Amino acid sequence: DIKSAREIAMEKVEKLGTATDEERLRWKYIPEGEKLAARYLKQGCNLVAELSKYEEGVRKHIIAGAGDVLVRNINLPSSDLAKRNNKRAMDGLKTLKRDKVDVENIYSKIRGIFNHYIEQGEQQRKQAYESLKAEFEAKIRQALQQQLGSLMGIRIDVERQPQFQEEWRRLQTQLDSQYLKLLEECKQELSGIS
């Protein structure tokens, strides 16, 4: 018996069964929560006031959707904007989560990662940058010396070289990866807190 693709698909749908009311609520309200978190991050709306507009039964789905977005918006503090976004996302999560003590314990770890990233990490990045710059300058000098013989008065601006910029981005990613791994573990823990 040969079946059409449509018949096969319909059989699969029948095997899945119908969605439960709880699943339907999740499908409807998790995206609502995601939108709420986006509004909170962009416009600073009041999460408590916004949540109070929803019935008790759907609020957990709103909180789940909003919580996911807020957790995803916690990033390494590589700029003042990133620091402000982190603070806002973390404040919002603390508002949403019931277990404030667990949240604060994870925030302590995150702040430790951030402080290390800012203090020692900045120093590491500066040293790596200067080292890479010196290495590139030496390579270019050597290549030019072989081609031209004399380098009298030639100033080499390696920082504008595409190869230097590409290598620096790769090195930055490598340096940041250790912090990102630790931060990701903390974000996983945050997602697991109710």
Short mmCIF file of N, CA and C in Angstrom, two decimals:
data_model
loop_
_atom_site.label_atom_id
_atom_site.label_comp_id
_atom_site.label_asym_id
_atom_site.label_seq_id
_atom_site.Cartn_x
_atom_site.Cartn_y
_atom_site.Cartn_z
N ASP A 1 0.85 -1.20 0.00
CA ASP A 1 0.00 0.00 0.00
C ASP A 1 0.88 1.24 0.00
N ILE A 2 0.82 2.02 -1.06
CA ILE A 2 1.63 3.23 -1.18
C ILE A 2 0.82 4.41 -0.66
N LYS A 3 1.46 5.18 0.24
CA LYS A 3 0.77 6.33 0.84
C LYS A 3 1.41 7.62 0.34
N SER A 4 0.59 8.63 0.25
CA SER A 4 1.12 9.94 -0.14
C SER A 4 1.83 10.57 1.06
N ALA A 5 2.64 11.56 0.77
CA ALA A 5 3.35 12.26 1.85
C ALA A 5 2.35 12.88 2.82
N ARG A 6 1.23 13.36 2.30
CA ARG A 6 0.20 13.98 3.14
C ARG A 6 -0.38 12.94 4.10
N GLU A 7 -0.68 11.74 3.59
CA GLU A 7 -1.25 10.68 4.44
C GLU A 7 -0.27 10.28 5.54
N ILE A 8 1.00 10.18 5.19
CA ILE A 8 2.02 9.84 6.18
C ILE A 8 2.10 10.93 7.25
N ALA A 9 2.09 12.19 6.81
CA ALA A 9 2.15 13.32 7.75
C ALA A 9 0.93 13.32 8.66
N MET A 10 -0.25 13.06 8.12
CA MET A 10 -1.48 13.04 8.92
C MET A 10 -1.43 11.92 9.96
N GLU A 11 -0.89 10.76 9.60
CA GLU A 11 -0.75 9.66 10.56
C GLU A 11 0.17 10.07 11.71
N LYS A 12 1.27 10.74 11.37
CA LYS A 12 2.20 11.19 12.40
C LYS A 12 1.53 12.19 13.34
N VAL A 13 0.75 13.10 12.78
CA VAL A 13 0.04 14.10 13.59
C VAL A 13 -0.94 13.40 14.54
N GLU A 14 -1.64 12.38 14.04
CA GLU A 14 -2.60 11.64 14.88
C GLU A 14 -1.89 10.95 16.03
N LYS A 15 -0.70 10.41 15.77
CA LYS A 15 0.06 9.73 16.82
C LYS A 15 0.49 10.71 17.91
N LEU A 16 0.75 11.95 17.51
CA LEU A 16 1.16 12.95 18.50
C LEU A 16 0.04 13.24 19.49
N GLY A 17 -1.19 13.13 19.06
CA GLY A 17 -2.31 13.44 19.93
C GLY A 17 -2.54 14.93 19.98
N THR A 18 -3.56 15.30 20.71
CA THR A 18 -3.87 16.73 20.80
C THR A 18 -3.07 17.35 21.94
N ALA A 19 -2.84 18.63 21.80
CA ALA A 19 -2.07 19.35 22.82
C ALA A 19 -2.93 19.51 24.06
N THR A 20 -2.29 19.43 25.21
CA THR A 20 -3.00 19.64 26.47
C THR A 20 -3.26 21.14 26.64
N ASP A 21 -4.17 21.45 27.54
CA ASP A 21 -4.45 22.87 27.83
C ASP A 21 -3.19 23.57 28.32
N GLU A 22 -2.41 22.86 29.13
CA GLU A 22 -1.17 23.43 29.68
C GLU A 22 -0.18 23.77 28.56
N GLU A 23 -0.06 22.86 27.58
CA GLU A 23 0.83 23.11 26.44
C GLU A 23 0.37 24.32 25.64
N ARG A 24 -0.93 24.41 25.45
CA ARG A 24 -1.47 25.57 24.71
C ARG A 24 -1.17 26.87 25.45
N LEU A 25 -1.32 26.84 26.77
CA LEU A 25 -1.01 28.04 27.57
C LEU A 25 0.46 28.41 27.41
N ARG A 26 1.33 27.40 27.46
CA ARG A 26 2.77 27.66 27.29
C ARG A 26 3.05 28.28 25.93
N TRP A 27 2.49 27.70 24.89
CA TRP A 27 2.71 28.20 23.53
C TRP A 27 2.25 29.64 23.39
N LYS A 28 1.17 29.98 24.09
CA LYS A 28 0.62 31.33 23.97
C LYS A 28 1.38 32.33 24.84
N TYR A 29 1.72 31.95 26.06
CA TYR A 29 2.21 32.94 27.03
C TYR A 29 3.72 33.03 27.17
N ILE A 30 4.47 32.00 26.79
CA ILE A 30 5.93 32.14 26.83
C ILE A 30 6.38 33.25 25.87
N PRO A 31 5.85 33.29 24.63
CA PRO A 31 6.22 34.42 23.76
C PRO A 31 5.78 35.78 24.34
N GLU A 32 4.65 35.80 25.06
CA GLU A 32 4.22 37.04 25.72
C GLU A 32 5.27 37.49 26.74
N GLY A 33 5.78 36.51 27.49
CA GLY A 33 6.82 36.81 28.48
C GLY A 33 8.09 37.31 27.82
N GLU A 34 8.43 36.72 26.68
CA GLU A 34 9.62 37.16 25.94
C GLU A 34 9.47 38.61 25.50
N LYS A 35 8.26 38.96 25.02
CA LYS A 35 8.00 40.35 24.61
C LYS A 35 8.06 41.29 25.80
N LEU A 36 7.53 40.84 26.93
CA LEU A 36 7.56 41.66 28.15
C LEU A 36 9.01 41.95 28.55
N ALA A 37 9.86 40.93 28.51
CA ALA A 37 11.28 41.12 28.86
C ALA A 37 11.95 42.09 27.90
N ALA A 38 11.63 41.98 26.62
CA ALA A 38 12.21 42.90 25.64
C ALA A 38 11.78 44.34 25.93
N ARG A 39 10.49 44.52 26.26
CA ARG A 39 10.01 45.86 26.62
C ARG A 39 10.71 46.38 27.88
N TYR A 40 10.88 45.48 28.85
CA TYR A 40 11.56 45.86 30.09
C TYR A 40 12.99 46.31 29.81
N LEU A 41 13.70 45.54 28.99
CA LEU A 41 15.10 45.87 28.69
C LEU A 41 15.22 47.16 27.88
N LYS A 42 14.31 47.37 26.95
CA LYS A 42 14.41 48.55 26.08
C LYS A 42 13.81 49.80 26.70
N GLN A 43 12.65 49.63 27.35
CA GLN A 43 11.91 50.81 27.82
C GLN A 43 11.84 50.93 29.33
N GLY A 44 12.24 49.87 30.04
CA GLY A 44 12.23 49.93 31.50
C GLY A 44 10.84 49.85 32.12
N CYS A 45 9.91 49.10 31.50
CA CYS A 45 8.57 48.98 32.08
C CYS A 45 8.66 48.26 33.43
N ASN A 46 7.63 48.40 34.24
CA ASN A 46 7.59 47.81 35.57
C ASN A 46 7.13 46.35 35.46
N LEU A 47 8.03 45.42 35.74
CA LEU A 47 7.71 44.00 35.58
C LEU A 47 6.59 43.56 36.51
N VAL A 48 6.62 44.01 37.76
CA VAL A 48 5.61 43.60 38.74
C VAL A 48 4.23 44.06 38.27
N ALA A 49 4.14 45.32 37.85
CA ALA A 49 2.86 45.86 37.38
C ALA A 49 2.38 45.11 36.15
N GLU A 50 3.30 44.82 35.23
CA GLU A 50 2.92 44.11 34.00
C GLU A 50 2.46 42.69 34.31
N LEU A 51 3.15 42.01 35.23
CA LEU A 51 2.78 40.64 35.58
C LEU A 51 1.41 40.59 36.24
N SER A 52 1.09 41.62 37.02
CA SER A 52 -0.19 41.63 37.74
C SER A 52 -1.38 41.69 36.79
N LYS A 53 -1.14 42.01 35.53
CA LYS A 53 -2.23 42.07 34.54
C LYS A 53 -2.67 40.67 34.10
N TYR A 54 -1.87 39.66 34.44
CA TYR A 54 -2.17 38.30 33.99
C TYR A 54 -2.73 37.47 35.14
N GLU A 55 -3.56 36.49 34.78
CA GLU A 55 -4.11 35.57 35.78
C GLU A 55 -3.00 34.71 36.37
N GLU A 56 -3.23 34.25 37.58
CA GLU A 56 -2.25 33.43 38.29
C GLU A 56 -1.82 32.21 37.47
N GLY A 57 -2.76 31.56 36.80
CA GLY A 57 -2.47 30.34 36.04
C GLY A 57 -1.51 30.51 34.88
N VAL A 58 -1.48 31.69 34.28
CA VAL A 58 -0.61 31.90 33.12
C VAL A 58 0.67 32.64 33.49
N ARG A 59 0.70 33.20 34.69
CA ARG A 59 1.85 34.03 35.09
C ARG A 59 3.17 33.25 35.04
N LYS A 60 3.14 31.96 35.41
CA LYS A 60 4.38 31.17 35.41
C LYS A 60 4.97 31.07 34.00
N HIS A 61 4.09 31.02 32.99
CA HIS A 61 4.56 30.95 31.60
C HIS A 61 5.14 32.29 31.15
N ILE A 62 4.51 33.36 31.58
CA ILE A 62 5.02 34.70 31.29
C ILE A 62 6.41 34.84 31.92
N ILE A 63 6.52 34.42 33.18
CA ILE A 63 7.80 34.51 33.91
C ILE A 63 8.86 33.66 33.23
N ALA A 64 8.48 32.46 32.77
CA ALA A 64 9.45 31.57 32.10
C ALA A 64 9.97 32.23 30.82
N GLY A 65 9.07 32.78 30.02
CA GLY A 65 9.49 33.44 28.77
C GLY A 65 10.37 34.65 29.04
N ALA A 66 9.95 35.47 30.00
CA ALA A 66 10.72 36.68 30.33
C ALA A 66 12.08 36.29 30.92
N GLY A 67 12.08 35.28 31.79
CA GLY A 67 13.33 34.85 32.43
C GLY A 67 14.36 34.38 31.42
N ASP A 68 13.91 33.63 30.41
CA ASP A 68 14.84 33.15 29.37
C ASP A 68 15.51 34.31 28.66
N VAL A 69 14.71 35.32 28.30
CA VAL A 69 15.26 36.48 27.58
C VAL A 69 16.23 37.24 28.48
N LEU A 70 15.87 37.43 29.74
CA LEU A 70 16.74 38.19 30.65
C LEU A 70 18.06 37.46 30.88
N VAL A 71 18.01 36.13 31.05
CA VAL A 71 19.25 35.36 31.24
C VAL A 71 20.14 35.49 30.00
N ARG A 72 19.54 35.40 28.81
CA ARG A 72 20.32 35.51 27.58
C ARG A 72 20.97 36.88 27.42
N ASN A 73 20.43 37.88 28.11
CA ASN A 73 20.95 39.24 27.99
C ASN A 73 22.02 39.57 29.03
N ILE A 74 22.49 38.58 29.76
CA ILE A 74 23.62 38.79 30.67
C ILE A 74 24.88 38.39 29.90
N ASN A 75 25.77 39.35 29.69
CA ASN A 75 26.97 39.13 28.88
C ASN A 75 28.20 39.69 29.58
N LEU A 76 29.37 39.38 29.05
CA LEU A 76 30.60 39.93 29.61
C LEU A 76 30.55 41.46 29.56
N PRO A 77 31.03 42.12 30.62
CA PRO A 77 30.97 43.58 30.68
C PRO A 77 32.06 44.25 29.85
N SER A 78 31.96 44.11 28.54
CA SER A 78 33.02 44.60 27.65
C SER A 78 32.87 46.10 27.34
N SER A 79 31.76 46.70 27.75
CA SER A 79 31.54 48.14 27.53
C SER A 79 30.59 48.66 28.60
N ASP A 80 30.46 49.97 28.67
CA ASP A 80 29.52 50.56 29.63
C ASP A 80 28.09 50.15 29.30
N LEU A 81 27.77 50.07 28.01
CA LEU A 81 26.44 49.64 27.60
C LEU A 81 26.16 48.21 28.08
N ALA A 82 27.15 47.32 27.92
CA ALA A 82 26.99 45.93 28.36
C ALA A 82 26.79 45.88 29.88
N LYS A 83 27.52 46.72 30.61
CA LYS A 83 27.36 46.76 32.07
C LYS A 83 25.95 47.20 32.46
N ARG A 84 25.43 48.23 31.78
CA ARG A 84 24.06 48.70 32.07
C ARG A 84 23.03 47.62 31.73
N ASN A 85 23.22 46.96 30.59
CA ASN A 85 22.30 45.89 30.19
C ASN A 85 22.33 44.74 31.20
N ASN A 86 23.53 44.39 31.66
CA ASN A 86 23.65 43.32 32.66
C ASN A 86 22.89 43.68 33.92
N LYS A 87 23.08 44.90 34.40
CA LYS A 87 22.41 45.33 35.63
C LYS A 87 20.90 45.26 35.46
N ARG A 88 20.41 45.77 34.35
CA ARG A 88 18.96 45.76 34.11
C ARG A 88 18.44 44.31 34.04
N ALA A 89 19.13 43.45 33.29
CA ALA A 89 18.69 42.05 33.15
C ALA A 89 18.71 41.35 34.51
N MET A 90 19.77 41.57 35.28
CA MET A 90 19.89 40.92 36.58
C MET A 90 18.85 41.45 37.56
N ASP A 91 18.59 42.75 37.54
CA ASP A 91 17.54 43.31 38.40
C ASP A 91 16.18 42.71 38.04
N GLY A 92 15.92 42.60 36.74
CA GLY A 92 14.66 42.03 36.28
C GLY A 92 14.50 40.58 36.70
N LEU A 93 15.56 39.80 36.57
CA LEU A 93 15.50 38.39 36.97
C LEU A 93 15.22 38.26 38.46
N LYS A 94 15.87 39.10 39.24
CA LYS A 94 15.67 39.03 40.69
C LYS A 94 14.22 39.35 41.04
N THR A 95 13.61 40.23 40.27
CA THR A 95 12.19 40.55 40.48
C THR A 95 11.31 39.34 40.16
N LEU A 96 11.66 38.62 39.10
CA LEU A 96 10.83 37.50 38.64
C LEU A 96 10.98 36.23 39.48
N LYS A 97 12.18 35.96 39.95
CA LYS A 97 12.45 34.69 40.63
C LYS A 97 11.96 34.74 42.08
N ARG A 98 11.40 33.62 42.54
CA ARG A 98 10.93 33.55 43.93
C ARG A 98 12.08 33.30 44.89
N ASP A 99 13.04 32.46 44.48
CA ASP A 99 14.14 32.08 45.38
C ASP A 99 15.26 33.12 45.30
N LYS A 100 15.06 34.23 46.00
CA LYS A 100 15.98 35.37 45.93
C LYS A 100 17.38 35.02 46.46
N VAL A 101 17.45 34.14 47.46
CA VAL A 101 18.75 33.78 48.05
C VAL A 101 19.61 33.05 47.02
N ASP A 102 19.03 32.05 46.35
CA ASP A 102 19.78 31.33 45.32
C ASP A 102 20.21 32.26 44.19
N VAL A 103 19.31 33.16 43.80
CA VAL A 103 19.63 34.12 42.74
C VAL A 103 20.81 34.97 43.17
N GLU A 104 20.76 35.47 44.40
CA GLU A 104 21.84 36.34 44.88
C GLU A 104 23.17 35.58 44.98
N ASN A 105 23.12 34.30 45.35
CA ASN A 105 24.35 33.49 45.41
C ASN A 105 24.97 33.35 44.02
N ILE A 106 24.15 33.13 43.02
CA ILE A 106 24.67 33.02 41.65
C ILE A 106 25.17 34.39 41.18
N TYR A 107 24.46 35.45 41.55
CA TYR A 107 24.91 36.80 41.19
C TYR A 107 26.27 37.10 41.79
N SER A 108 26.54 36.60 42.98
CA SER A 108 27.86 36.79 43.59
C SER A 108 28.94 36.16 42.72
N LYS A 109 28.66 34.95 42.23
CA LYS A 109 29.61 34.28 41.32
C LYS A 109 29.79 35.10 40.04
N ILE A 110 28.67 35.57 39.49
CA ILE A 110 28.71 36.35 38.24
C ILE A 110 29.51 37.63 38.45
N ARG A 111 29.26 38.31 39.57
CA ARG A 111 30.01 39.54 39.85
C ARG A 111 31.50 39.25 39.98
N GLY A 112 31.84 38.10 40.56
CA GLY A 112 33.25 37.69 40.64
C GLY A 112 33.86 37.50 39.26
N ILE A 113 33.12 36.85 38.37
CA ILE A 113 33.58 36.66 36.99
C ILE A 113 33.76 38.02 36.32
N PHE A 114 32.76 38.90 36.49
CA PHE A 114 32.82 40.23 35.88
C PHE A 114 34.01 41.03 36.40
N ASN A 115 34.21 41.01 37.72
CA ASN A 115 35.33 41.77 38.30
C ASN A 115 36.67 41.26 37.77
N HIS A 116 36.81 39.95 37.71
CA HIS A 116 38.05 39.36 37.20
C HIS A 116 38.24 39.75 35.73
N TYR A 117 37.15 39.68 34.97
CA TYR A 117 37.20 40.04 33.54
C TYR A 117 37.65 41.48 33.38
N ILE A 118 37.11 42.37 34.20
CA ILE A 118 37.44 43.79 34.09
C ILE A 118 38.87 44.06 34.55
N GLU A 119 39.27 43.48 35.68
CA GLU A 119 40.59 43.79 36.24
C GLU A 119 41.70 42.98 35.55
N GLN A 120 41.80 41.69 35.88
CA GLN A 120 42.87 40.87 35.29
C GLN A 120 42.67 40.67 33.79
N GLY A 121 41.44 40.50 33.37
CA GLY A 121 41.17 40.26 31.95
C GLY A 121 41.61 41.43 31.09
N GLU A 122 41.37 42.64 31.57
CA GLU A 122 41.78 43.84 30.82
C GLU A 122 43.30 43.86 30.68
N GLN A 123 43.98 43.53 31.75
CA GLN A 123 45.45 43.50 31.73
C GLN A 123 45.93 42.43 30.75
N GLN A 124 45.31 41.26 30.80
CA GLN A 124 45.67 40.18 29.87
C GLN A 124 45.47 40.62 28.42
N ARG A 125 44.33 41.27 28.16
CA ARG A 125 44.04 41.71 26.79
C ARG A 125 45.05 42.75 26.33
N LYS A 126 45.42 43.69 27.21
CA LYS A 126 46.41 44.71 26.83
C LYS A 126 47.76 44.07 26.50
N GLN A 127 48.19 43.13 27.36
CA GLN A 127 49.47 42.45 27.14
C GLN A 127 49.43 41.66 25.83
N ALA A 128 48.34 40.94 25.62
CA ALA A 128 48.21 40.14 24.40
C ALA A 128 48.21 41.04 23.17
N TYR A 129 47.54 42.19 23.27
CA TYR A 129 47.47 43.13 22.15
C TYR A 129 48.85 43.66 21.82
N GLU A 130 49.58 44.12 22.84
CA GLU A 130 50.93 44.67 22.61
C GLU A 130 51.87 43.61 22.06
N SER A 131 51.76 42.41 22.58
CA SER A 131 52.60 41.30 22.13
C SER A 131 52.31 40.98 20.66
N LEU A 132 51.03 40.90 20.32
CA LEU A 132 50.64 40.62 18.94
C LEU A 132 51.10 41.74 18.01
N LYS A 133 50.95 42.97 18.46
CA LYS A 133 51.36 44.13 17.67
C LYS A 133 52.87 44.08 17.40
N ALA A 134 53.66 43.80 18.44
CA ALA A 134 55.12 43.72 18.29
C ALA A 134 55.50 42.60 17.32
N GLU A 135 54.81 41.47 17.46
CA GLU A 135 55.08 40.31 16.59
C GLU A 135 54.79 40.66 15.13
N PHE A 136 53.66 41.30 14.88
CA PHE A 136 53.29 41.70 13.51
C PHE A 136 54.27 42.73 12.96
N GLU A 137 54.64 43.71 13.80
CA GLU A 137 55.59 44.74 13.36
C GLU A 137 56.91 44.10 12.92
N ALA A 138 57.39 43.15 13.73
CA ALA A 138 58.65 42.47 13.42
C ALA A 138 58.56 41.72 12.09
N LYS A 139 57.43 41.03 11.88
CA LYS A 139 57.24 40.28 10.63
C LYS A 139 57.23 41.22 9.42
N ILE A 140 56.49 42.31 9.55
CA ILE A 140 56.38 43.27 8.43
C ILE A 140 57.73 43.93 8.17
N ARG A 141 58.42 44.32 9.24
CA ARG A 141 59.76 44.93 9.10
C ARG A 141 60.71 43.99 8.35
N GLN A 142 60.68 42.74 8.78
CA GLN A 142 61.56 41.75 8.16
C GLN A 142 61.22 41.59 6.67
N ALA A 143 59.94 41.50 6.35
CA ALA A 143 59.53 41.34 4.95
C ALA A 143 59.92 42.57 4.13
N LEU A 144 59.70 43.77 4.69
CA LEU A 144 60.06 45.00 3.97
C LEU A 144 61.57 45.12 3.80
N GLN A 145 62.30 44.74 4.83
CA GLN A 145 63.77 44.83 4.78
C GLN A 145 64.30 43.94 3.66
N GLN A 146 63.72 42.75 3.53
CA GLN A 146 64.15 41.84 2.47
C GLN A 146 63.83 42.41 1.09
N GLN A 147 62.68 43.09 0.98
CA GLN A 147 62.28 43.63 -0.32
C GLN A 147 62.99 44.94 -0.66
N LEU A 148 63.07 45.85 0.33
CA LEU A 148 63.58 47.20 0.06
C LEU A 148 65.03 47.42 0.48
N GLY A 149 65.50 46.58 1.38
CA GLY A 149 66.87 46.77 1.86
C GLY A 149 66.94 47.72 3.05
N SER A 150 66.49 48.94 2.90
CA SER A 150 66.57 49.93 3.99
C SER A 150 65.16 50.35 4.41
N LEU A 151 64.99 50.59 5.73
CA LEU A 151 63.69 51.01 6.24
C LEU A 151 63.74 52.42 6.81
N MET A 152 64.70 53.21 6.38
CA MET A 152 64.86 54.57 6.90
C MET A 152 63.56 55.36 6.76
N GLY A 153 63.02 55.83 7.88
CA GLY A 153 61.86 56.71 7.88
C GLY A 153 60.53 56.05 7.56
N ILE A 154 60.51 54.74 7.41
CA ILE A 154 59.24 54.07 7.13
C ILE A 154 58.55 53.75 8.46
N ARG A 155 57.34 54.26 8.61
CA ARG A 155 56.55 54.00 9.82
C ARG A 155 55.53 52.91 9.46
N ILE A 156 55.47 51.90 10.30
CA ILE A 156 54.58 50.77 10.02
C ILE A 156 53.40 50.83 10.99
N ASP A 157 52.19 50.91 10.44
CA ASP A 157 50.98 50.95 11.27
C ASP A 157 50.29 49.59 11.16
N VAL A 158 50.73 48.66 12.00
CA VAL A 158 50.20 47.29 11.91
C VAL A 158 48.74 47.21 12.34
N GLU A 159 48.31 48.12 13.20
CA GLU A 159 46.94 48.05 13.71
C GLU A 159 45.89 48.20 12.62
N ARG A 160 46.28 48.79 11.50
CA ARG A 160 45.33 48.95 10.39
C ARG A 160 45.36 47.78 9.42
N GLN A 161 46.29 46.89 9.60
CA GLN A 161 46.41 45.73 8.71
C GLN A 161 45.26 44.76 8.97
N PRO A 162 44.54 44.34 7.92
CA PRO A 162 43.42 43.41 8.10
C PRO A 162 43.84 42.11 8.79
N GLN A 163 45.05 41.62 8.46
CA GLN A 163 45.51 40.37 9.08
C GLN A 163 45.70 40.56 10.58
N PHE A 164 46.21 41.72 10.97
CA PHE A 164 46.39 42.01 12.40
C PHE A 164 45.03 42.06 13.09
N GLN A 165 44.09 42.77 12.49
CA GLN A 165 42.76 42.90 13.09
C GLN A 165 42.07 41.54 13.22
N GLU A 166 42.21 40.74 12.19
CA GLU A 166 41.61 39.40 12.21
C GLU A 166 42.24 38.55 13.31
N GLU A 167 43.56 38.59 13.40
CA GLU A 167 44.28 37.81 14.43
C GLU A 167 43.91 38.32 15.83
N TRP A 168 43.75 39.64 15.97
CA TRP A 168 43.39 40.21 17.27
C TRP A 168 41.98 39.76 17.68
N ARG A 169 41.05 39.73 16.74
CA ARG A 169 39.69 39.26 17.05
C ARG A 169 39.72 37.80 17.49
N ARG A 170 40.51 36.99 16.79
CA ARG A 170 40.63 35.57 17.14
C ARG A 170 41.20 35.42 18.55
N LEU A 171 42.23 36.21 18.85
CA LEU A 171 42.88 36.16 20.16
C LEU A 171 41.92 36.63 21.26
N GLN A 172 41.15 37.68 20.98
CA GLN A 172 40.17 38.18 21.95
C GLN A 172 39.13 37.11 22.26
N THR A 173 38.66 36.44 21.22
CA THR A 173 37.67 35.38 21.40
C THR A 173 38.24 34.28 22.28
N GLN A 174 39.50 33.95 22.03
CA GLN A 174 40.18 32.92 22.82
C GLN A 174 40.29 33.36 24.28
N LEU A 175 40.68 34.61 24.52
CA LEU A 175 40.81 35.12 25.89
C LEU A 175 39.45 35.17 26.60
N ASP A 176 38.42 35.56 25.87
CA ASP A 176 37.08 35.68 26.47
C ASP A 176 36.43 34.33 26.73
N SER A 177 36.85 33.29 26.00
CA SER A 177 36.17 32.00 26.08
C SER A 177 36.15 31.43 27.50
N GLN A 178 37.24 31.61 28.25
CA GLN A 178 37.26 31.09 29.62
C GLN A 178 36.19 31.77 30.49
N TYR A 179 36.02 33.08 30.28
CA TYR A 179 35.00 33.82 31.04
C TYR A 179 33.60 33.43 30.59
N LEU A 180 33.44 33.27 29.28
CA LEU A 180 32.13 32.91 28.73
C LEU A 180 31.68 31.55 29.23
N LYS A 181 32.62 30.62 29.36
CA LYS A 181 32.29 29.27 29.85
C LYS A 181 31.75 29.36 31.28
N LEU A 182 32.45 30.10 32.14
CA LEU A 182 32.01 30.25 33.53
C LEU A 182 30.68 30.99 33.61
N LEU A 183 30.53 32.03 32.81
CA LEU A 183 29.28 32.79 32.81
C LEU A 183 28.12 31.92 32.34
N GLU A 184 28.37 31.10 31.33
CA GLU A 184 27.33 30.22 30.80
C GLU A 184 26.86 29.24 31.87
N GLU A 185 27.79 28.72 32.68
CA GLU A 185 27.42 27.81 33.77
C GLU A 185 26.50 28.52 34.76
N CYS A 186 26.83 29.76 35.10
CA CYS A 186 25.99 30.54 36.02
C CYS A 186 24.62 30.80 35.41
N LYS A 187 24.59 31.08 34.13
CA LYS A 187 23.31 31.35 33.46
C LYS A 187 22.43 30.09 33.45
N GLN A 188 23.07 28.92 33.29
CA GLN A 188 22.31 27.66 33.36
C GLN A 188 21.69 27.50 34.75
N GLU A 189 22.50 27.79 35.78
CA GLU A 189 21.98 27.70 37.15
C GLU A 189 20.81 28.66 37.35
N LEU A 190 20.95 29.88 36.85
CA LEU A 190 19.87 30.87 36.99
C LEU A 190 18.59 30.38 36.33
N SER A 191 18.73 29.77 35.16
CA SER A 191 17.55 29.28 34.44
C SER A 191 16.83 28.20 35.24
N GLY A 192 17.57 27.47 36.07
CA GLY A 192 16.98 26.39 36.84
C GLY A 192 16.29 26.83 38.12
N ILE A 193 16.43 28.08 38.49
CA ILE A 193 15.83 28.58 39.74
C ILE A 193 14.41 29.05 39.47
N SER A 194 13.52 28.71 40.41
CA SER A 194 12.12 29.17 40.23
C SER A 194 11.90 30.52 40.87
#
